Coordinates of C-alpha atoms in Angstrom, one line a residue:
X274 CA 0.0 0.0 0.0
X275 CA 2.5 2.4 -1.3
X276 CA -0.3 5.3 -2.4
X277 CA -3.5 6.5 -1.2
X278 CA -5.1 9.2 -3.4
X279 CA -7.5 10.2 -6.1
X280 CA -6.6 6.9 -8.5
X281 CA -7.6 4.4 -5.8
X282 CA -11.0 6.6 -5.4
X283 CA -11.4 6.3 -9.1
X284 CA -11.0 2.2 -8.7
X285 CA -13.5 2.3 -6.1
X286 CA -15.9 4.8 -7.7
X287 CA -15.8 2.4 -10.6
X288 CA -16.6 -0.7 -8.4
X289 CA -19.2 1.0 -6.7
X290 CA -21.2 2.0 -10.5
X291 CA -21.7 -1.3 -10.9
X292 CA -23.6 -2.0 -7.6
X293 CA -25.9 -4.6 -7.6
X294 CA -25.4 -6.2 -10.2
X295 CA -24.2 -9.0 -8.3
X296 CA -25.6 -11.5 -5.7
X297 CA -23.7 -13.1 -3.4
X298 CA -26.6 -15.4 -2.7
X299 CA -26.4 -17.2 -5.7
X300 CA -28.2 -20.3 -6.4
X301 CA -24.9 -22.1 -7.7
X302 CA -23.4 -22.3 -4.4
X303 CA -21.8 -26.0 -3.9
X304 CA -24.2 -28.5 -1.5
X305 CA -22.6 -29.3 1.7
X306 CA -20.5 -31.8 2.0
X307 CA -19.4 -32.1 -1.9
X308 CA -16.2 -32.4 -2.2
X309 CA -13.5 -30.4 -4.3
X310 CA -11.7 -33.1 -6.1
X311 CA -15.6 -34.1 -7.4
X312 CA -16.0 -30.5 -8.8
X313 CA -12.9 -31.1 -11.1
X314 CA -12.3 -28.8 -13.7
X315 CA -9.7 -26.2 -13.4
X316 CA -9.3 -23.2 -10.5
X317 CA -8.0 -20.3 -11.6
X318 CA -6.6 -17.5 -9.5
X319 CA -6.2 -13.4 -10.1
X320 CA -2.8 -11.8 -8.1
X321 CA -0.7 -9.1 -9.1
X322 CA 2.6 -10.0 -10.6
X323 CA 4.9 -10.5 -7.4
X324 CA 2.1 -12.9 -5.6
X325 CA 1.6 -14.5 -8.9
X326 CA 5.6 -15.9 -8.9
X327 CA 4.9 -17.1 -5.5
X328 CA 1.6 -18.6 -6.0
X329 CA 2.6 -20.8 -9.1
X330 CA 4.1 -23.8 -7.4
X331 CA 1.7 -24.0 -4.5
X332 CA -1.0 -23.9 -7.1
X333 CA 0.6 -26.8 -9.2
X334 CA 0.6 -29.1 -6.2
X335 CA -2.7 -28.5 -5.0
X336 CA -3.8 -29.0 -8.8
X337 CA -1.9 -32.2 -8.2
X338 CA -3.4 -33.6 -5.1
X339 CA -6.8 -32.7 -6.6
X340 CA -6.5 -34.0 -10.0
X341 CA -7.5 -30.4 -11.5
X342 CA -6.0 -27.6 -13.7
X343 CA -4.9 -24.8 -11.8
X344 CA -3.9 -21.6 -13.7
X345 CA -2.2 -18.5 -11.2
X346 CA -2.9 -15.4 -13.9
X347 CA -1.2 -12.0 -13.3
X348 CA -3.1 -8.7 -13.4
X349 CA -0.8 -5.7 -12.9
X350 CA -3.6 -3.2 -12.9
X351 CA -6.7 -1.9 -11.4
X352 CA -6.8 -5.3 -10.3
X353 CA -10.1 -4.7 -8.0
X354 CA -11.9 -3.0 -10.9
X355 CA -11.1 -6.0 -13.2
X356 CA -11.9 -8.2 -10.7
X357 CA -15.7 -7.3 -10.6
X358 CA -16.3 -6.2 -14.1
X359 CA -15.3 -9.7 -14.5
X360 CA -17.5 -11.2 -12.0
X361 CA -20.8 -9.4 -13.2
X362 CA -19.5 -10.7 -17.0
X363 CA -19.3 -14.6 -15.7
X364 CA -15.5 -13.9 -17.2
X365 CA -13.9 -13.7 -13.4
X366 CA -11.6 -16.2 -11.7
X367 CA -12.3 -18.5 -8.8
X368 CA -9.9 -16.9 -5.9
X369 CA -8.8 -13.2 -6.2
X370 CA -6.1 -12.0 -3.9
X371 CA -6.1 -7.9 -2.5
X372 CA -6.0 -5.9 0.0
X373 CA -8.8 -6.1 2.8
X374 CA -10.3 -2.8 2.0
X375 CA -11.8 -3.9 -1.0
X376 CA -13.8 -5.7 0.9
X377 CA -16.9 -3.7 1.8
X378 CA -17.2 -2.5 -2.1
X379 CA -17.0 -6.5 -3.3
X380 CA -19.7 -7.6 -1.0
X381 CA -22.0 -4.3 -1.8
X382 CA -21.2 -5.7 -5.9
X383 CA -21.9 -9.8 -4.5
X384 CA -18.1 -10.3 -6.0
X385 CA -17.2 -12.5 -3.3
X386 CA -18.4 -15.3 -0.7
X387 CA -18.3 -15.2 3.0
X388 CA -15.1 -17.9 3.5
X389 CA -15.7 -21.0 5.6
X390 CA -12.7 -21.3 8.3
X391 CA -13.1 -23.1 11.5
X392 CA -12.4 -21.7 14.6
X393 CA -9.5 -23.7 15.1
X394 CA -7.8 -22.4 11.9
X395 CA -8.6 -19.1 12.8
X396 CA -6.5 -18.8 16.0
X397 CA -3.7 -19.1 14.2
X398 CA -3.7 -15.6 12.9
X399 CA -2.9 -12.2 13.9
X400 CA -6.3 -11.3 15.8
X401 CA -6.2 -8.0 13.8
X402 CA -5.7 -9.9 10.3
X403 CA -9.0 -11.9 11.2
X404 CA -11.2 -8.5 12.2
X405 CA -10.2 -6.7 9.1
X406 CA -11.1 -9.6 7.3
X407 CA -14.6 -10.0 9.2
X408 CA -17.6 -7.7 7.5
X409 CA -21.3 -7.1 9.2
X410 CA -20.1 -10.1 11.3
X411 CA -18.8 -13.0 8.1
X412 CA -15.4 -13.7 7.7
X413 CA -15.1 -12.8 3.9
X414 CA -11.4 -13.6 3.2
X415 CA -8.3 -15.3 4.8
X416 CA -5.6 -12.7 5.4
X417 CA -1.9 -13.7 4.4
X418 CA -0.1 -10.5 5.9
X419 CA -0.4 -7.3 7.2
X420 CA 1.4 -4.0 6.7
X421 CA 1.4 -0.5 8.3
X422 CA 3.7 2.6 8.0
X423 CA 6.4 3.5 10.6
X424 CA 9.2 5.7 10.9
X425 CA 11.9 4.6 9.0
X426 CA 15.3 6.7 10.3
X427 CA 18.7 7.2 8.9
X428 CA 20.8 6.5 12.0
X429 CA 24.0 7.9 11.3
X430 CA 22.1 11.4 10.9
X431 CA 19.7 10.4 13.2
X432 CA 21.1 8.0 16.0
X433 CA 17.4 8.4 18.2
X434 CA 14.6 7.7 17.3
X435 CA 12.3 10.5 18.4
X436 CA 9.6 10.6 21.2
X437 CA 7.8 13.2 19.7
X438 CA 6.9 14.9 16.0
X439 CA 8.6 17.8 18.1
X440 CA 11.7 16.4 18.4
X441 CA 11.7 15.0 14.9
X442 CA 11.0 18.9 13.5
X443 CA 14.1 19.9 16.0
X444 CA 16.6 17.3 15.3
X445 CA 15.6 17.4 10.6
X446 CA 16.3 21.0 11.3
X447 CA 19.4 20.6 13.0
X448 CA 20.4 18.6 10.2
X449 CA 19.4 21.0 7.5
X450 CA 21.0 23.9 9.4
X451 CA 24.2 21.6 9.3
X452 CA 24.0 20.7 5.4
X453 CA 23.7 16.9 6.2
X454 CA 20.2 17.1 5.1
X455 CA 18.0 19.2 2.8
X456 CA 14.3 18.0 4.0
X457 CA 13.3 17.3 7.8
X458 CA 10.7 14.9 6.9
X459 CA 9.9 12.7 4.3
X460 CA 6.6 12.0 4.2
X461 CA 4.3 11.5 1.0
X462 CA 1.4 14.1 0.3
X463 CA 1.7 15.8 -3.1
X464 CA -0.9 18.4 -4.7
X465 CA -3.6 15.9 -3.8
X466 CA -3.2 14.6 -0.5
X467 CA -2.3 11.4 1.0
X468 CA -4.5 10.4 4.1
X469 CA -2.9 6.4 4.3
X470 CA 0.1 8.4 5.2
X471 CA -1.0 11.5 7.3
X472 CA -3.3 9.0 9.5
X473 CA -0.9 8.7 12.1
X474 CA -0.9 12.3 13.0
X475 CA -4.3 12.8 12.3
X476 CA -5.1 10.6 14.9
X477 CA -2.5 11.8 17.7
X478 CA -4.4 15.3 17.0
X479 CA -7.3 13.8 18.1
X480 CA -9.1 13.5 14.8
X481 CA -11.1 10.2 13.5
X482 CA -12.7 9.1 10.4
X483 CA -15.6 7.1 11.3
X484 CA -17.0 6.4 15.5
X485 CA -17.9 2.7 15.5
X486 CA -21.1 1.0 16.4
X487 CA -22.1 -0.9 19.2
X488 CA -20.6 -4.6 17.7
X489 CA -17.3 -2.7 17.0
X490 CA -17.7 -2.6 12.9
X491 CA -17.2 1.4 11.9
X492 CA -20.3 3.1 11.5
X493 CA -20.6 5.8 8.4
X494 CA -23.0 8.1 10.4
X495 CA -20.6 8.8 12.3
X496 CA -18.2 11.0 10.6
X497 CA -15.2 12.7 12.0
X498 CA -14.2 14.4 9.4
X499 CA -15.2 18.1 9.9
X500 CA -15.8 18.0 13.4
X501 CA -14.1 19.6 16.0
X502 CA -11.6 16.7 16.4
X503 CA -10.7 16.4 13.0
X504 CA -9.9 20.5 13.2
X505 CA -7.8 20.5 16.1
X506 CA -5.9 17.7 14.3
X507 CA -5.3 19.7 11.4
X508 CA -4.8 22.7 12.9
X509 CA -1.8 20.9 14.5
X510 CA -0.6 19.4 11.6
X511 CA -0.9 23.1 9.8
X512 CA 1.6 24.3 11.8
X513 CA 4.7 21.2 10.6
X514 CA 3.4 22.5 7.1
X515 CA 4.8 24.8 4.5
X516 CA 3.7 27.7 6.0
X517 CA 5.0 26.4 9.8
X518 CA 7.9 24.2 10.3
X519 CA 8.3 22.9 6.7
X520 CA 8.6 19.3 7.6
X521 CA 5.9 18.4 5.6
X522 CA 5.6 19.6 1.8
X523 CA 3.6 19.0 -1.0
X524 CA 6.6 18.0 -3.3
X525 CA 7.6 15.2 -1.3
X526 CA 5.0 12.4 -2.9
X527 CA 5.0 8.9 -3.4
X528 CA 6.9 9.2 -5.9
X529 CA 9.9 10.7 -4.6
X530 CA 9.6 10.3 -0.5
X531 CA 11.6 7.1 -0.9
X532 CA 14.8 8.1 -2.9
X533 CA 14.4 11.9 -1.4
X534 CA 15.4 9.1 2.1
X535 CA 17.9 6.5 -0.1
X536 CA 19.4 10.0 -1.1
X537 CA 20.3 11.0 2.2
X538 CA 18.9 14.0 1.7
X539 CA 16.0 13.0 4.5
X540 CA 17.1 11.3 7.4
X541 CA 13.4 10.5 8.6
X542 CA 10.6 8.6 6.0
X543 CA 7.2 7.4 7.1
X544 CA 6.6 4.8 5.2
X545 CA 6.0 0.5 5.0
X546 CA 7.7 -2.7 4.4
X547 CA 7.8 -1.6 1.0
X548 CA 10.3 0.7 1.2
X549 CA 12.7 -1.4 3.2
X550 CA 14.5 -3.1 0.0
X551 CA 15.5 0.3 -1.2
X552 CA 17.1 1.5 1.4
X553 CA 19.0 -2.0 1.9
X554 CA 19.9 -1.8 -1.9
X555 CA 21.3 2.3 -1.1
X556 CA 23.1 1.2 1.5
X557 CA 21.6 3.4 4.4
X558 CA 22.1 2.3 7.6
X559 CA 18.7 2.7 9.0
X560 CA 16.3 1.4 12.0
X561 CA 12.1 1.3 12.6
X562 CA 10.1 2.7 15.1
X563 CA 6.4 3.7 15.6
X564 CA 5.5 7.3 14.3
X565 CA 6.1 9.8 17.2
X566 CA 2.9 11.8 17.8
X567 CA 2.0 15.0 19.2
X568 CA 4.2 16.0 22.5
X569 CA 1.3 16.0 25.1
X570 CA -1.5 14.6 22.3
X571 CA -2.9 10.7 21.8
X572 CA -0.9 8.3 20.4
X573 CA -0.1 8.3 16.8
X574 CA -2.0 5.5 14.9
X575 CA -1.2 4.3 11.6
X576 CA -3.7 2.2 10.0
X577 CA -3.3 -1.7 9.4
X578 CA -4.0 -2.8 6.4
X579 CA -4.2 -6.7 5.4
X580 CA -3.7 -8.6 2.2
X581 CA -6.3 -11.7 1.8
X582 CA -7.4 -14.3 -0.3
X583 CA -10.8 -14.2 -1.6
X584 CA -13.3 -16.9 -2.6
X585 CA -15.2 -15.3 -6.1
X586 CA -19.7 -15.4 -5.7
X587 CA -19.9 -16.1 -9.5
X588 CA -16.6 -18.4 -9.9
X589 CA -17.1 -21.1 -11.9
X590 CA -15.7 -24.0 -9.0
X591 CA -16.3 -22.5 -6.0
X592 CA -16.0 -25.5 -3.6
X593 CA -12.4 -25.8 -5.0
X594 CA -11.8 -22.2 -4.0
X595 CA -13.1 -22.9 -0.8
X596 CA -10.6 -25.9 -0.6
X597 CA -7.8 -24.1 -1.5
X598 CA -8.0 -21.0 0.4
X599 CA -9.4 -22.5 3.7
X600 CA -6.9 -25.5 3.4
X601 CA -3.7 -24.2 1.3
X602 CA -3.7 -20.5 2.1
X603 CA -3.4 -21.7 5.9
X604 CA 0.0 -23.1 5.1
X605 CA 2.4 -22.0 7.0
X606 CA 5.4 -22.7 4.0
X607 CA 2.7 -20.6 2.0
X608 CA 3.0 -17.8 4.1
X609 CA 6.4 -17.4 3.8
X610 CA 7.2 -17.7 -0.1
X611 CA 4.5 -14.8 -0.1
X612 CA 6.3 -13.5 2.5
X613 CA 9.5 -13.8 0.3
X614 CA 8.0 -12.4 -3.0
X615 CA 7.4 -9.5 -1.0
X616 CA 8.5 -9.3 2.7
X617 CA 5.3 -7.6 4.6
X618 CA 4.8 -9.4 8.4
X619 CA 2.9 -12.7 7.4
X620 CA -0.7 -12.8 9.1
X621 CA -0.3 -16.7 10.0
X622 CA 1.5 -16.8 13.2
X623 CA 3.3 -20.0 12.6
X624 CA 5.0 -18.4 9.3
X625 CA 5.5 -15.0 11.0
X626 CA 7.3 -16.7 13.4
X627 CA 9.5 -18.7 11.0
X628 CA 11.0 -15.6 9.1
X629 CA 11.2 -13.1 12.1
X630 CA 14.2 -14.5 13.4
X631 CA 15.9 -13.8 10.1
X632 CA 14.3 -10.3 9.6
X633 CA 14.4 -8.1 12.6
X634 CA 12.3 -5.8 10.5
X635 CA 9.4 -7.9 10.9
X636 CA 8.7 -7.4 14.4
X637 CA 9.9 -3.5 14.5
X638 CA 6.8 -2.9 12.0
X639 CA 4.0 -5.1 13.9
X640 CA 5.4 -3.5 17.5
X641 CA 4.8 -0.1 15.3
X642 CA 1.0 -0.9 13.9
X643 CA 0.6 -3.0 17.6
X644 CA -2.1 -0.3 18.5
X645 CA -3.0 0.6 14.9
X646 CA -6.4 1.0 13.4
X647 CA -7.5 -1.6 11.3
X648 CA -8.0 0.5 7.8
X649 CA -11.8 1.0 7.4
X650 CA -13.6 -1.7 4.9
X651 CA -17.0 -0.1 4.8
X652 CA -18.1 1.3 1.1
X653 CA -18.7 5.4 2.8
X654 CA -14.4 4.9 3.2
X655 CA -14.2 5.1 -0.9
X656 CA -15.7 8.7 -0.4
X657 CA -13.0 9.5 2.1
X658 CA -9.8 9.6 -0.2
X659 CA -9.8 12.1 -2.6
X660 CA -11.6 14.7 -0.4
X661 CA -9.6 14.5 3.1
X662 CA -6.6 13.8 0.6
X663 CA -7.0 17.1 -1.0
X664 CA -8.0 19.2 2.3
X665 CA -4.7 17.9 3.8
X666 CA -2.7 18.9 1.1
X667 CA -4.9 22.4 0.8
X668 CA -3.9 22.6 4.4
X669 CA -0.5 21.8 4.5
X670 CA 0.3 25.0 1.6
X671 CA -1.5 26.9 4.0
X672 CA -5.0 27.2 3.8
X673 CA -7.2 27.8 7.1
X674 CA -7.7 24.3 8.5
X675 CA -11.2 24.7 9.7
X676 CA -12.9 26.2 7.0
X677 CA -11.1 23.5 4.7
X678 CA -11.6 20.5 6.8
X679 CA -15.2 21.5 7.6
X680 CA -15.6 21.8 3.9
X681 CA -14.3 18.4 2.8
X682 CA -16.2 16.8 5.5
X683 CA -19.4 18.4 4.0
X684 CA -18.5 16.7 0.8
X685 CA -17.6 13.7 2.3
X686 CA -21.1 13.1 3.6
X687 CA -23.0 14.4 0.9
X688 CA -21.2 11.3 -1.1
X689 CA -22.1 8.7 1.4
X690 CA -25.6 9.8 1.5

C-alpha cells in the first residue's frame, strides 16, 4: 500500500457504479458436503505479478493432489476494478487476492463469498488480520499478511529515534541547518493529499474518520471528518506545514519520498515494508520505530492494512476455491514464499514466526502498527480519499484548516448519502 489518493477513489468509484449487479446469494453455491476433487475442472486464480511468482508452485501441487488444472494469472492493474467487471460478466476467476479494503465494495457488488474457516484455523492468525477480514459479522477472506507505515530513520544522521513529532522537527532542522540534510521529513502528500500516510498524525491530533457501532464494525453516520476533532488535528498538523515548520511539503510524494530518504537528503521517512529493500539496496544504515505523535497529544495511529485471499460469488468451482483458500492458504510454507516475494509481516503466526528470526524488521513494523487502526472496509471509506486527501494537502500550503476540513467533511457526507 504504497499510495492512497484520487486513482484508488477512481477504482472504487468504478466498483461502486456497478452495484448490484451481483448477488452473493447465488443459487450455484456448492451442497454441503461435496467435495472439491468431485467438482474437477480447473481453478484459476487473479494476483498481481509479485504474488503470482509465489503462487505458481503452491497452485501446481494442489492442482496435483486434486487431479485439476490450476492456472495462477497476473493482473498488474486496477486489479479490483477487473476483478468485478469480470464477475458481473461470468469472465472472473475462482480466488482473487487484494487488499482487505476492498472488501466492503466487493460484497455491496456480490463479487465475493463469505469464507468457511473453522475456529481452530482461525486462531492461528494475527487477531487483527482476522477483524479486518470480518464484515457485518462474516469472515469474507483469509488474510496472508499485514502491513502499516512506521518511521523509517537514517541512524548515522539520526542516532534516536524520536519521542515526539517535536523532536523530529528539531533534530531534521538541525540537520538541514548543518548541510547533512535538505528536507526534515519525508513523508508522502503531493498536490492531492495522501490520508494512508498523514493517519498517524491525524489521529494523535485527536481527529477520527468514522466512531464505531455498538458490535465494533465502523459506522458511516458517524463522521469525523469536519468535526471539532478532526480540526484540532489539522490545525496541529498546519503548523509542521509549509507555511510552519516545513517538515511536511507537497513535493515530497509517493513518488519521490523514498529516494528523497535512499538519497540521504532526508534522514526520517514514514513509510512500510515496501520501502525497506530500497534503502538496503542504497546502503543506508537505518532502524524502525512507531511514528512519534504529538508531544502532550494521543498516540499516533497508523492504520493496518491486510492482504487476503478471496473466494469469487460467481466463480465457476467455488468448492475448490473454498478448498484451496481454507486449506492451502493456511500453510504456514505458503505464508512465507509470499512472505519472500514480498517481505510484509505474514498474518499466519506460525510463518510470522518462522522468518522473524531472520528479519528483525518484521517485528519492529507489527510492535509499530501493535495499536494501529484496522484501515476501514466499509463502502462510505471510498468517499474518504480524494476529499480528506486534497483538504490535507490544501492545508498543508497553507490554507485555514477549519474552513477546509469542515468543507471536505461536508462533501464527504453528501457522497455517502
Amino acid at each position: 500500500m504504497r499510495i492512497r489518493t484520487a486513482g484508488v477513489v477512481a477504482v472504487l468509484g468504478l466498483a461502486l457504479a456497478a452495484s448490484g449487479c451481483g448477488d452473493s446469494g447465488s443459487d450455484d453455491k456448492p451442497a454441503a458436503g461435496e467435495s472439491a476433487k468431485a467438482t474437477g475442472g480447473k481453478l484459476v486464480i487473479w494476483a498481481d505479478d509479485k504474488r503470482t511468482a509465489a503462487l505458481k508452485p503452491f497452485a501446481e501441487e494442489f492442482g496435483k493432489e486434486n487431479g485439476v488444472t490450476v492456472e495462477v494469472q497476473a493482473v498488474s492493474k486496477d486489479l479490483q476494478t477487473n476483478f468485478v467487471t469480470a464477475s458481473q460478466q461470468g469472465s472472473g476467476p475462482d480466488v482473487v487476492v487484494g487488499a482487505h479494503d476492498w472488501i466492503g465494495n466487493l460484497v455491496q457488488n456480490g463479487a465475493i463469498d463469505p469464507v468457511q474457516l473453522p475456529a481452530e484455523q482461525k486462531s492461528g492468525f494475527n487477531e487483527t488480520a482476522i477483524k479486518a477480514v470480518t464484515f457485518n459479522g462474516q469472515l469474507y477472506g483469509v488474510p496472508y499478511a499485514t502491513e502499516n507505515v512506521a518511521l523509517i530513520r537514517n541512524t548515522e544522521l539520526a542516532p534516536e529515534a524520536p519521542k515526539t513529532i517535536e523532536d523530529l522537527v528539531a533534530a531534521g532542522k538541525k540537520l538541514k541547518a548543518e548541510k547533512k540534510a535538505s528536507e526534515i521529513l519525508c513523508l508522502q502528500s503531493g498536490q492531492n493529499g495522501d490520508a494512508y500516510h498523514i493517519y498517524p498524525l491525524y489521529t494523535s491530533g485527536g481527529g477520527y474518520l468514522f466512531g464505531t457501532a455498538a458490535n465494533g464494525d465502523y459506522d458511516p453516520k458517524d463522521l469525523g471528518v469536519g468535526k471539532p476533532e478532526s480540526i484540532a488535528a489539522f490545525q496541529k498538523i498546519a503548523k509542521l506545514g509549509e507555511k510552519g515548520e516545513g517538515a511536511l511539503k507537497r513535493s515530497i510524494t509517493g513518488e519521490n519520498s523514498i529516494a528523497t530518504f535512499t538519497g540521504k537528503k532526508c534522514a526520517f521517512l514514514v513509510s512500510g515494508p515496501w520501502a525497506v529493500a530500497d534503502a538496503k539496496k542504497a546502503n543506508i544504515s537505518y532502524d524502525i520505530s512507531p511514528v512519534p505523535g504529538f508531544a502532550g497529544g494521543k498516540e499516533a495511529q497508523p492504520f493496518v492494512g491486510v492482504q487476503a485471499f478471496y473466494v469469487a460469488a460467481k466463480g465457476k468451482n467455488k468448492a475448490l476455491a473454498q478448498e484451496f483458500v481454507t486449506n492451502y492458504v493456511t500453510k504456514p510454507e505458503l505464508a512465507v514464499a509470499l512472505y519472500k516475494a514480498e517481505p510484509r509481516p505474514p498474518a499466519l503466526t506460525a510463518a510470522f514466526d518462522q522468518v522473524k528470526g531472520e528479519d528483525p524488521d518484521l517485528a519492529k513494523f507489527s510492535e509499530a502498527g501493535k495499536n494501529g487502526q484496522v484501515l476501514p472496509a466499509i463502502p462510505a471509506m471510498a468517499a474518504i480519499w480524494d476529499p480528506f486527501g486534497k483538504a490535507e494537502a490544501a492545508i498543508i500550503g497553507g490554507a485555514d484548516p477549519a474552513k477546509t476540513i469542515t468543507a471536505a467533511g461536508k462533501t464527504i457526507q453528501g457522497q455517502i448519502k
